[in-house]
Amino acid sequence: MNYSPVLTPQSRHLFTKLLNYTHRKNIPKGKSLHAHLLKNGVFPSCPFLSNTFVNFYAKCHLFSEAHLAFVQISYKDTVSWNCLINAYSQLSLRRYSLLALELFKKMLQHHTLPNSHTFAGILSSAAMLEDSMIAHQAHSFVVKLVDSYDVFVYSSLLNVYCKLGNLNDSRKLFDEMAEKNSVTWATMISGYALHRLTKEAFCLFRMMIAGEGEGVNEFVLTSVLSAFVSPEFVDIGKQVHSFAIKTGLLSIVSVGNAVVTMYAKCESLDDAVRAFELSIAKNSITWSAMITGYAQSGNSEKALTLFKEMHFCGMKPSEYTLVGVLNACSDSDAIYEGKQVHGYLVKLGFESQLYIMTALVDMYAKCGSINYARKGFDYLLEPDLVLWTSMIGGYVQNGDNESAINLYCRMQREGIAPNELTMASVLKACSSLSALEQGKQVHTHVLKNGFSLEVPIGSALSTMYAKCGSLDDGNLIFRRMPARDVASWNAMISGLSQNGLGIAALELFEEMQLEGARPDYVTFVNVLSACSHMGLVDRGWEYFKLMSNKFDEAPRIEHYACMVDILGRAGKLYEAKEFIESAIIEHGLCLWRILLSACRNHRNYELGAYAGEKLMELGSQESSAYVLLSSIYTALGRVDDVERVRRIMNLRGISKEPGCSWIELKSQVHVFVVGDQLHPQIKEIRSRLWRLNKLMMDEECGSILEELVLN
DNA sequence: TTAGGGTTAG
């Protein structure tokens, strides 16, 4: 219906007032005016004013009142619908975007023709929901109904295609747009930034400033700065920073925040700190950006200190700040501080917030308090996929692989689709349990969900098969992976080595180098461990030296341990002792422990006693070391020393933990603890073991037998 | 003289 409003001077006065109340979100005054007009019967006859009231309530987020005012309009026009649709769209929240789309459908059912204002809102809801069907449908409407010069609608279209990842469509639209303004430029630049097309984003920014920088505002600057997320872009980031200083735009707080974030992401922490300190107007985002910057660069303590400072400055933390600081606690194993932050955020009423709960669960899991993590998980009635994945990953990190798999099964029963990280964690749980059947089932889920063999799924799958002893399957997956990261190589090398195929493991390491992949410290642990299993002393030395000479990797305790193991297994016990004593590394405990075992295996009790005494001197807490030492003294007939070792063990409160082992057969896990008789077939198993032992004895595998009997 | 688009912290 066409209606040309004719307002009396008095109505115009009231209307101006209402606009003012809407702008200021002055709810009491607006409501009182509404009541006044209703009482005097002025306004039902004037749709123009009615729409303005719908708009007033909607903009003040009083949606029930807005709806009431809306249904009371006898002749709803396009504007009446637009007021509600756009108020919902502007909230940028999923459920409100869905409501906006619902309203749009009803609008069409009521035969009300949408216009450019409608599409601006509908397209931003489609962008929020990343709904490509709605975007395309709206686009066809736009072509039919909207003037191609309408910069609002076309910027909105540009935005939705950017959010959907159709950057080529967006750019085509951008180039074809007859009229562009700063919003159009900012949208296109942020689209590139969002999809990590840094060069394209910067190129567009330069095109914009080549036109003498007209229209460059805080939105354009924050968009382009958000594209610089790794160290190689810090120089162009600095250029944009200088531009912001020259144009005076740096005084706008969002620009300052984007500069701090940019330097932090580019790992120029000093520059980030300087930008933070020079910020005149800091808001909660500025503090969050710096705290997160510290946390992500491993400076957890500084992150925590800054969080305290923020509190003293009277600045209230936002959910982002809290997530940042909780991550800092996780990374530095700061459970005490983490609990304090937990108490604080409960006080602030943030405990039901999903991202915060995810960070809390993550923090407790990483700090080893898996039960607290689970409590947090259970607190939220509707955990999202990230939270499920964090909890499952938390169990895996804490070695509770059964709980990880159980939770994954529950997640499936509840119909929640996993993502790559969920699958990788569950596969890791299967690997650790050597649960091949379970692992195969998870593999079918990987296929069903259509995940590709890229990292991390590909490497988790090949690791699972390799660790469960299915080396052919592991290798098949490994070879089919489109690209392999160092972890994938490591997993396969370690799988081969652990399954007695040391030579194949070393060949794979050579292949890795030929392909130009750079080994890391884990690779060398695997390679050295393969040498150890194969008894390859010279190659062991060769790789140990290669690590620092060619790859600039300083040997860590694990590598020293492998070398002691190599020498020990080969019976080069005195060479091993000298190696330990000349090692430039602290925490020699585990090195002496390995030597002690080697001495026991080679029956060199004198040197074994020397290693054992070193362990006691260093305060070893490992019960097996004391047990071994006392059995060596027993063999040497040194009864007093046996008694001394036992006394020290008691004094230090060290008791022997029972050994435990398990195997999965036909989807059932069989567990064995030293000395238990619980397994239904225990007699049969023991008798078979003794027969095996006898066979090995006949094959002169004396040391292996001794190991079996002693453990 | 009612209704519209884009940014920074997880």
XYZ file of C-alpha atoms (C1' of nucleotides) in Angstrom:
721
model
C 0.000 0.000 0.000
C 1.310 3.447 -0.869
C 0.963 5.928 1.880
C 2.275 9.455 1.916
C 2.466 10.572 5.454
C 1.193 13.981 6.230
C 2.280 14.977 9.665
C 0.753 17.846 11.524
C 3.308 20.228 13.092
C 2.507 18.664 16.486
C 3.031 15.107 15.204
C 6.263 16.177 13.547
C 7.463 17.525 16.865
C 6.651 14.226 18.598
C 8.257 12.286 15.784
C 11.503 14.245 16.095
C 11.474 13.531 19.821
C 11.030 9.809 19.206
C 13.924 9.732 16.756
C 16.028 11.347 19.415
C 14.947 8.758 22.031
C 15.763 5.942 19.586
C 19.190 7.371 18.926
C 19.915 7.703 22.645
C 18.122 4.430 23.502
C 16.099 6.383 26.065
C 13.604 3.638 26.913
C 11.526 5.424 29.641
C 10.920 8.524 27.535
C 10.106 6.522 24.421
C 7.682 4.300 26.292
C 6.004 7.265 27.912
C 5.570 8.961 24.541
C 4.111 5.751 23.130
C 1.602 5.553 25.995
C 0.687 9.206 25.538
C -0.026 8.754 21.826
C -2.018 5.546 22.370
C -4.115 7.288 25.004
C -4.932 10.144 22.666
C -5.679 7.805 19.772
C -3.280 9.665 17.510
C -1.169 6.978 16.237
C -2.920 3.835 14.929
C -4.075 5.898 11.982
C -0.521 6.877 11.105
C 1.633 3.951 9.840
C 4.572 6.299 9.541
C 4.640 6.861 13.293
C 3.821 3.207 14.014
C 6.885 2.085 12.088
C 9.010 4.534 13.999
C 7.835 2.960 17.259
C 8.598 -0.555 16.014
C 12.035 0.759 15.161
C 12.420 2.419 18.570
C 11.659 -0.822 20.474
C 13.720 -2.992 18.140
C 16.770 -0.722 18.376
C 16.442 -0.760 22.172
C 16.377 -4.605 21.949
C 12.879 -4.721 23.476
C 11.783 -7.332 20.977
C 8.462 -8.339 22.599
C 7.351 -4.699 22.599
C 8.610 -4.281 19.031
C 6.553 -7.297 17.935
C 3.480 -6.018 19.750
C 3.827 -2.634 18.077
C 4.349 -4.440 14.775
C 1.221 -6.642 15.008
C -0.845 -3.637 15.991
C -0.137 -1.965 12.651
C -3.209 -2.501 10.480
C -1.479 -1.782 7.187
C 2.081 -3.086 7.365
C 4.332 -1.746 4.658
C 7.884 -2.666 3.602
C 9.354 -0.363 6.243
C 7.377 -2.063 9.037
C 8.981 -5.412 8.152
C 12.400 -3.885 7.568
C 12.500 -2.355 11.043
C 12.308 -5.800 12.640
C 14.376 -7.672 10.060
C 17.228 -5.217 10.270
C 17.203 -4.921 14.040
C 17.613 -8.719 14.204
C 20.285 -8.778 11.505
C 22.339 -6.103 13.199
C 22.763 -8.201 16.347
C 25.034 -10.578 14.386
C 23.874 -13.509 16.471
C 22.927 -16.842 14.981
C 19.496 -17.189 16.477
C 18.503 -13.614 15.601
C 19.822 -13.990 12.057
C 17.559 -17.037 11.718
C 14.625 -14.962 13.018
C 15.411 -12.276 10.445
C 15.249 -14.886 7.670
C 11.954 -16.250 9.065
C 10.487 -12.766 9.017
C 11.679 -12.301 5.462
C 9.789 -15.451 4.397
C 6.631 -14.215 6.149
C 7.040 -10.848 4.484
C 6.978 -12.542 1.082
C 3.982 -14.673 2.122
C 2.177 -11.434 2.997
C 2.928 -10.212 -0.536
C 5.001 -7.318 0.710
C 7.690 -6.432 -1.764
C 11.188 -6.270 -0.245
C 13.456 -3.391 -1.169
C 17.135 -2.523 -0.906
C 16.904 -1.985 2.866
C 15.476 -5.488 3.275
C 18.288 -7.066 1.268
C 20.992 -5.229 3.156
C 19.733 -6.917 6.316
C 18.960 -10.311 4.778
C 22.381 -10.510 3.171
C 24.156 -9.692 6.402
C 22.148 -12.446 8.142
C 23.115 -14.857 5.361
C 26.745 -13.808 5.860
C 26.464 -14.398 9.604
C 24.966 -17.858 9.018
C 27.302 -18.545 6.083
C 24.186 -19.701 4.213
C 25.070 -19.829 0.544
C 21.548 -20.813 -0.602
C 19.977 -17.731 0.964
C 22.821 -15.609 -0.428
C 22.213 -16.824 -3.974
C 18.435 -16.489 -3.707
C 18.781 -12.976 -2.335
C 21.241 -12.155 -5.111
C 18.671 -13.065 -7.792
C 16.088 -10.886 -6.047
C 18.602 -8.057 -5.890
C 19.293 -8.239 -9.619
C 15.560 -7.938 -10.308
C 14.569 -5.437 -7.662
C 17.519 -3.242 -6.741
C 19.285 -0.468 -8.607
C 22.786 -1.691 -9.503
C 24.215 1.548 -8.100
C 22.994 0.774 -4.600
C 26.286 0.681 -2.740
C 24.695 -0.608 0.474
C 23.196 -3.722 -1.078
C 26.196 -4.469 -3.276
C 28.634 -4.065 -0.377
C 26.473 -6.469 1.564
C 26.547 -8.950 -1.335
C 30.303 -8.543 -1.519
C 30.486 -9.305 2.175
C 28.422 -12.481 2.015
C 30.497 -13.889 -0.849
C 33.685 -13.047 1.070
C 32.392 -14.838 4.171
C 31.445 -17.858 2.055
C 34.962 -17.935 0.629
C 33.904 -17.055 -2.941
C 36.667 -14.490 -3.251
C 36.661 -14.560 -7.054
C 32.921 -13.776 -7.208
C 33.449 -11.012 -4.655
C 36.316 -9.470 -6.567
C 34.362 -9.596 -9.828
C 31.456 -7.851 -8.122
C 33.854 -5.337 -6.538
C 35.440 -4.501 -9.918
C 32.032 -4.137 -11.557
C 30.518 -1.918 -8.867
C 29.678 1.444 -10.345
C 29.912 3.157 -7.014
C 32.305 2.239 -4.229
C 32.844 3.777 -0.830
C 35.043 3.056 2.184
C 32.720 0.242 3.289
C 33.097 -1.492 -0.079
C 36.900 -1.301 0.166
C 36.982 -2.395 3.787
C 34.716 -5.343 3.018
C 36.869 -6.575 0.152
C 40.101 -6.098 2.115
C 38.751 -7.902 5.173
C 37.513 -10.703 2.892
C 41.051 -11.220 1.648
C 42.400 -10.976 5.189
C 39.909 -13.549 6.445
C 41.119 -16.064 3.875
C 44.786 -15.345 4.484
C 45.228 -13.682 1.074
C 47.580 -11.149 2.603
C 49.169 -9.885 -0.585
C 45.792 -9.270 -2.237
C 44.570 -7.412 0.859
C 47.675 -5.201 0.948
C 47.543 -4.627 -2.812
C 43.967 -3.382 -2.543
C 44.929 -1.128 0.366
C 47.727 0.375 -1.745
C 45.302 0.949 -4.614
C 43.066 2.760 -2.176
C 45.760 5.043 -0.796
C 47.066 5.667 -4.324
C 43.777 7.542 -4.758
C 45.215 9.920 -2.116
C 43.812 7.891 0.703
C 40.364 9.305 0.385
C 37.923 7.276 2.401
C 40.577 5.375 4.372
C 39.080 5.081 7.820
C 39.456 2.896 10.888
C 37.541 0.037 9.270
C 39.878 -0.078 6.286
C 42.948 0.080 8.519
C 41.800 -2.579 10.968
C 40.851 -4.828 8.035
C 44.211 -4.553 6.300
C 46.133 -4.912 9.570
C 44.255 -8.117 10.366
C 45.810 -9.660 7.243
C 49.327 -9.582 8.715
C 49.487 -12.686 10.835
C 53.000 -14.040 10.468
C 56.550 -12.644 10.757
C 57.122 -12.272 7.012
C 54.489 -9.520 6.920
C 55.841 -7.393 9.749
C 57.521 -4.928 7.369
C 54.358 -4.112 5.442
C 52.569 -4.088 8.787
C 54.977 -1.340 9.877
C 54.189 0.646 6.719
C 50.472 0.551 7.549
C 51.288 1.491 11.147
C 53.197 4.575 9.886
C 50.281 5.463 7.652
C 47.978 5.287 10.677
C 50.298 7.660 12.588
C 50.569 10.137 9.689
C 46.824 10.281 9.116
C 46.035 10.562 12.810
C 43.848 7.463 12.609
C 45.998 5.717 15.216
C 44.219 7.743 17.875
C 41.106 5.672 17.175
C 41.159 2.859 19.701
C 40.225 0.076 17.244
C 43.197 1.005 15.033
C 45.571 0.961 18.010
C 44.181 -2.458 18.983
C 44.672 -3.819 15.475
C 48.307 -2.571 15.531
C 49.002 -4.336 18.860
C 47.411 -7.530 17.538
C 49.312 -7.310 14.269
C 52.730 -7.044 15.976
C 51.869 -9.847 18.395
C 50.805 -12.169 15.572
C 53.937 -11.264 13.594
C 55.939 -12.292 16.672
C 57.344 -8.767 17.114
C 56.495 -8.718 20.766
C 58.633 -5.670 21.586
C 56.781 -3.640 18.968
C 53.468 -4.922 20.316
C 54.423 -3.831 23.849
C 55.508 -0.389 22.591
C 52.244 0.031 20.653
C 50.313 -1.073 23.731
C 52.143 1.327 26.046
C 51.727 4.226 23.627
C 47.973 3.640 23.245
C 46.309 6.680 24.748
C 42.807 5.285 24.851
C 42.935 1.664 25.930
C 39.801 -0.397 26.144
C 39.199 -3.989 27.158
C 40.197 -5.134 23.649
C 43.602 -3.415 23.922
C 44.349 -5.277 27.149
C 43.012 -8.559 25.756
C 45.132 -8.194 22.624
C 48.310 -7.713 24.671
C 47.491 -10.471 27.181
C 46.711 -12.887 24.350
C 49.858 -11.765 22.542
C 51.971 -12.616 25.589
C 50.155 -15.926 26.117
C 50.532 -17.025 22.502
C 54.217 -16.209 22.386
C 54.927 -18.333 25.441
C 55.251 -15.408 27.909
C 52.592 -16.787 30.209
C 53.925 -15.076 33.312
C 53.841 -11.663 31.644
C 50.301 -12.393 30.473
C 49.272 -13.103 34.072
C 51.052 -10.003 35.396
C 49.324 -7.823 32.809
C 45.986 -9.357 33.726
C 46.551 -8.354 37.364
C 47.582 -4.853 36.261
C 44.408 -4.597 34.208
C 42.420 -5.444 37.304
C 44.239 -2.763 39.367
C 43.533 -0.200 36.637
C 39.831 -0.858 37.194
C 39.376 -2.255 33.701
C 36.785 -5.021 33.616
C 37.892 -8.082 31.668
C 35.799 -9.344 28.799
C 35.312 -12.976 27.857
C 38.224 -12.588 25.443
C 40.544 -11.389 28.200
C 39.569 -14.319 30.364
C 40.116 -16.808 27.556
C 43.559 -15.269 26.927
C 44.587 -15.427 30.555
C 43.276 -18.987 31.000
C 45.330 -20.052 28.001
C 48.357 -18.462 29.648
C 47.669 -20.522 32.788
C 47.395 -23.703 30.692
C 50.677 -23.086 28.952
C 52.609 -22.396 32.128
C 50.960 -25.176 34.133
C 49.754 -22.487 36.550
C 46.861 -24.344 38.173
C 46.863 -22.086 41.253
C 46.441 -18.923 39.156
C 43.999 -20.771 36.888
C 41.793 -21.565 39.873
C 41.928 -17.937 40.989
C 40.833 -16.799 37.528
C 38.086 -19.435 37.681
C 36.780 -17.958 40.958
C 36.979 -14.442 39.551
C 35.065 -15.282 36.392
C 32.315 -17.019 38.389
C 32.012 -13.823 40.413
C 31.643 -11.871 37.173
C 28.958 -14.296 35.959
C 30.905 -15.699 33.007
C 30.792 -19.396 33.911
C 28.043 -20.281 31.431
C 29.878 -18.701 28.535
C 30.896 -21.344 26.045
C 34.326 -20.041 25.024
C 35.266 -19.446 28.644
C 34.207 -22.931 29.656
C 36.217 -24.364 26.776
C 39.306 -22.460 27.938
C 38.669 -23.612 31.535
C 38.314 -27.263 30.515
C 41.468 -26.921 28.457
C 43.341 -25.290 31.345
C 42.356 -27.970 33.883
C 43.143 -30.758 31.402
C 46.551 -29.325 30.511
C 47.375 -28.821 34.190
C 46.521 -32.479 34.828
C 43.286 -31.858 36.789
C 41.143 -33.921 34.457
C 38.326 -34.323 37.004
C 37.893 -30.553 37.297
C 37.920 -30.391 33.493
C 35.120 -32.943 33.360
C 33.114 -31.005 35.956
C 33.343 -27.937 33.732
C 32.315 -29.949 30.710
C 29.290 -31.376 32.529
C 28.288 -27.917 33.783
C 27.275 -26.788 30.315
C 24.118 -28.491 29.104
C 24.839 -27.926 25.461
C 28.569 -28.173 24.824
C 29.573 -27.271 21.286
C 31.878 -29.272 19.074
C 34.982 -27.405 20.264
C 34.171 -28.199 23.889
C 33.564 -31.898 23.136
C 36.867 -31.968 21.273
C 38.729 -30.209 24.109
C 37.386 -32.680 26.655
C 38.262 -35.704 24.503
C 41.708 -34.226 23.782
C 42.127 -33.519 27.509
C 41.556 -37.175 28.357
C 44.109 -38.211 25.737
C 46.681 -35.709 27.077
C 46.183 -37.154 30.547
C 46.546 -40.735 29.343
C 42.925 -41.630 30.122
C 42.343 -43.061 26.676
C 39.357 -45.214 27.647
C 37.434 -42.139 28.847
C 38.364 -40.336 25.624
C 36.857 -43.153 23.544
C 33.783 -43.431 25.778
C 33.111 -39.718 25.465
C 33.560 -39.914 21.713
C 30.965 -42.723 21.616
C 28.557 -40.569 23.623
C 29.169 -37.670 21.263
C 28.224 -39.935 18.372
C 25.062 -41.135 20.141
C 24.077 -37.503 20.624
C 24.445 -36.957 16.890
C 27.259 -34.416 17.042
C 29.464 -34.514 13.971
C 33.187 -34.532 14.838
C 35.861 -32.387 13.222
C 39.423 -33.239 12.222
C 40.810 -32.525 15.689
C 38.244 -34.772 17.376
C 39.125 -37.634 15.054
C 42.858 -37.087 15.521
C 42.477 -37.233 19.329
C 40.353 -40.376 19.224
C 42.835 -42.040 16.877
C 45.615 -41.126 19.275
C 43.663 -42.770 22.093
C 43.339 -45.926 19.966
C 47.093 -45.817 19.238
C 47.992 -45.552 22.907
C 45.713 -48.466 23.771
C 46.945 -50.439 20.759
C 43.225 -50.880 20.102
C 43.325 -51.847 16.453
C 39.662 -52.853 16.053
C 38.483 -49.616 17.645
C 40.961 -47.716 15.464
C 39.557 -49.362 12.342
C 36.059 -48.306 13.362
C 37.242 -44.735 13.807
C 38.834 -45.005 10.363
C 35.390 -45.793 8.912
C 34.045 -42.679 10.676
C 36.831 -40.681 9.029
C 35.697 -41.975 5.648
C 31.983 -41.481 6.425
C 32.572 -37.875 7.451
C 34.494 -37.276 4.265
C 37.730 -36.137 5.944
C 40.761 -36.136 3.697
C 44.112 -37.670 4.588
C 45.674 -34.319 5.269
C 47.381 -33.488 8.561
C 46.302 -34.120 11.320
C 43.991 -37.017 10.302
C 46.400 -38.671 7.878
C 49.263 -38.687 10.350
C 47.009 -39.814 13.233
C 45.686 -42.701 11.103
C 49.089 -43.877 9.905
C 50.391 -43.610 13.483
C 47.460 -45.628 14.772
C 48.032 -48.449 12.276
C 51.792 -48.388 12.790
C 51.531 -48.439 16.588
C 48.967 -51.227 16.456
C 51.422 -53.244 14.372
C 49.563 -52.934 11.025
C 52.565 -51.462 9.272
C 51.295 -52.074 5.745
C 48.097 -50.140 6.437
C 50.112 -47.427 8.178
C 52.402 -47.151 5.202
C 49.477 -47.120 2.748
C 47.910 -44.144 4.520
C 51.304 -42.454 4.833
C 51.922 -42.785 1.073
C 48.435 -41.513 0.200
C 48.758 -38.354 2.290
C 48.787 -35.313 -0.019
C 51.418 -33.594 2.109
C 53.374 -34.875 5.070
C 54.504 -32.781 7.986
C 57.385 -33.700 10.248
C 55.005 -35.397 12.716
C 53.804 -37.775 9.995
C 57.365 -38.776 9.119
C 58.165 -39.202 12.784
C 55.149 -41.401 13.398
C 56.001 -43.724 10.539
C 59.696 -43.924 11.417
C 58.806 -44.690 15.017
C 56.180 -47.282 13.974
C 58.720 -49.152 11.849
C 61.350 -48.989 14.539
C 59.014 -50.170 17.311
C 57.897 -53.124 15.230
C 61.388 -54.444 14.725
C 61.942 -52.906 11.292
C 64.838 -50.654 12.280
C 66.541 -50.758 8.895
C 63.297 -49.731 7.140
C 62.954 -46.920 9.697
C 66.456 -45.639 8.865
C 65.738 -45.920 5.131
C 62.621 -43.819 5.626
C 64.720 -41.244 7.457
C 67.075 -41.074 4.454
C 64.034 -40.680 2.151
C 62.760 -37.894 4.386
C 66.017 -35.995 3.912
C 65.968 -36.584 0.152
C 62.470 -35.084 -0.013
C 63.819 -32.009 1.719
C 61.691 -32.406 4.870
C 63.489 -31.033 7.898
C 63.790 -33.501 10.777
C 63.151 -32.234 14.295
C 64.323 -33.477 17.665
C 61.614 -36.167 17.747
C 62.851 -37.564 14.422
C 66.291 -38.022 15.943
C 64.862 -39.734 19.011
C 63.163 -42.225 16.672
C 66.232 -42.670 14.496
C 68.524 -43.214 17.472
C 66.039 -45.578 19.017
C 66.011 -47.587 15.749
C 69.828 -47.755 15.914
C 69.552 -48.949 19.478
C 67.127 -51.768 18.605
C 69.347 -52.847 15.715
C 72.553 -52.617 17.722
C 74.044 -50.071 15.279
C 76.603 -48.233 17.399
C 78.513 -46.431 14.627
C 75.373 -45.238 12.865
C 74.048 -44.094 16.204
C 77.109 -41.893 16.709
C 76.810 -40.679 13.113
C 73.183 -39.521 13.608
C 73.909 -38.057 17.037
C 76.556 -35.815 15.450
C 74.474 -35.106 12.314
C 71.740 -33.614 14.468
C 73.818 -30.678 15.679
C 76.269 -30.419 12.764
C 73.772 -30.403 9.887
C 70.409 -29.515 11.425
C 71.506 -27.234 14.228
C 69.467 -29.218 16.763
C 71.086 -29.288 20.188
C 70.855 -32.817 21.642
C 68.330 -33.089 24.439
C 68.113 -35.527 27.312
C 66.116 -37.975 25.134
C 68.989 -38.154 22.619
C 71.573 -38.691 25.352
C 69.319 -41.426 26.716
C 69.177 -43.121 23.309
C 72.968 -42.980 23.000
C 73.444 -44.521 26.465
C 70.948 -47.186 25.461
C 72.800 -47.890 22.189
C 76.138 -48.218 23.994
C 74.591 -50.147 26.877
C 72.835 -52.703 24.667
C 76.035 -53.195 22.684
C 77.849 -53.949 25.933
C 80.036 -50.819 25.668
C 79.300 -50.082 29.291
C 82.412 -48.068 30.197
C 82.058 -45.997 27.041
C 78.482 -45.296 28.156
C 79.670 -44.290 31.641
C 82.228 -41.867 30.179
C 79.584 -40.497 27.812
C 77.239 -39.783 30.734
C 79.987 -38.151 32.776
C 81.052 -35.934 29.882
C 77.478 -34.988 28.861
C 76.746 -31.272 28.952
C 73.250 -31.735 30.276
C 71.448 -31.686 33.579
C 69.017 -34.289 34.890
C 71.341 -37.254 34.383
C 68.988 -39.467 36.405
C 67.486 -41.294 33.476
C 70.906 -41.815 31.882
C 72.237 -43.640 34.967
C 68.994 -45.589 35.113
C 69.516 -46.858 31.559
C 73.129 -47.746 32.310
C 72.028 -49.602 35.438
C 69.654 -51.807 33.383
C 72.349 -52.409 30.784
C 74.823 -53.473 33.512
C 72.241 -55.864 34.895
C 71.656 -57.349 31.418
C 75.409 -57.745 30.826
C 75.992 -58.907 34.405
C 78.523 -56.156 35.069
C 77.524 -55.801 38.699
C 80.408 -53.550 39.741
C 79.530 -50.847 37.239
C 75.837 -51.504 37.909
C 76.408 -50.731 41.587
C 78.266 -47.534 40.599
C 75.327 -46.407 38.439
C 72.837 -47.333 41.151
C 74.727 -45.333 43.785
C 74.741 -42.340 41.394
C 70.964 -42.666 41.117
C 70.479 -42.680 44.882
C 72.871 -39.755 45.219
C 70.771 -37.779 42.715
C 67.621 -38.617 44.680
C 65.864 -40.911 42.222
C 62.206 -41.499 43.052
C 61.898 -44.484 40.755
C 61.215 -47.670 42.724
C 62.572 -49.939 39.989
C 66.031 -48.346 40.274
C 66.226 -49.206 43.995
C 64.897 -52.713 43.372
C 67.492 -53.276 40.659
C 70.329 -51.950 42.798
C 69.386 -54.128 45.723
C 69.176 -57.190 43.461
C 72.668 -56.354 42.149
C 73.997 -56.110 45.721
C 72.276 -59.434 46.437
C 74.092 -60.988 43.482
C 77.376 -59.547 44.816
C 76.602 -60.939 48.277
C 76.764 -57.423 49.821
C 73.972 -57.945 52.345
C 74.666 -54.684 54.245
C 74.282 -52.685 51.064
C 71.002 -54.476 50.278
C 69.734 -53.427 53.687
C 71.030 -49.823 53.212
C 69.217 -49.497 49.861
C 65.949 -50.754 51.346
C 66.308 -48.335 54.290
C 66.825 -45.360 51.974
C 63.870 -46.492 49.917
C 61.655 -46.537 53.011
C 63.026 -43.217 54.249
C 62.177 -41.593 50.952
C 58.720 -43.175 50.934
C 59.296 -45.033 47.699
C 57.245 -48.149 47.120
C 57.191 -50.442 44.144
C 54.302 -49.853 41.783
C 52.891 -53.005 40.195
C 53.567 -53.398 36.479
C 50.570 -53.514 34.182
C 50.032 -54.635 30.624
C 47.093 -55.236 28.284
C 46.198 -56.556 24.880
C 43.124 -56.202 22.686
C 41.730 -59.404 21.153
C 38.435 -59.577 19.260
C 37.366 -56.123 20.546
C 37.984 -57.146 24.163
C 40.798 -55.686 26.233
C 42.627 -58.150 28.511
C 44.493 -56.522 31.426
C 47.298 -58.118 33.464
C 48.811 -56.713 36.671
C 51.933 -58.255 38.186
C 50.970 -61.047 40.562
C 47.241 -61.004 39.839
C 45.360 -64.217 39.029
C 42.211 -62.505 37.809
C 42.203 -63.462 34.167
C 39.932 -66.485 33.545
C 42.625 -68.169 31.439
C 45.565 -67.226 33.650
C 46.792 -70.821 34.119
C 46.821 -71.509 30.399
C 48.570 -68.181 29.702
C 51.273 -68.784 32.302
C 51.998 -72.275 31.099
C 52.292 -70.980 27.505
C 54.658 -68.236 28.709
C 56.919 -70.737 30.422
C 57.020 -72.834 27.269
C 58.028 -69.746 25.295
C 60.706 -68.968 27.855
C 62.101 -72.456 27.533
C 62.164 -72.155 23.763
C 64.070 -68.889 24.034
C 66.491 -70.366 26.544
C 67.171 -73.120 24.047
C 67.863 -70.391 21.471
C 70.354 -68.884 23.958
C 68.436 -65.697 24.468
C 69.667 -65.557 28.013
C 69.326 -61.849 28.640
C 65.778 -61.693 27.261
C 64.800 -64.576 29.467
C 66.330 -62.923 32.509
C 64.372 -59.758 31.750
C 61.119 -61.724 31.493
C 61.713 -63.593 34.716
C 62.776 -60.514 36.704
C 59.784 -58.421 35.579
C 10.132 12.670 6.737
C 10.272 6.054 9.571
C 14.060 0.991 7.611
C 20.344 -0.559 5.118
C 26.464 -2.439 4.447
C 32.196 -2.977 6.689
C 36.730 -3.524 11.775
C 40.083 -5.002 16.091
C 40.542 -9.365 21.257
C 39.190 -16.412 21.374
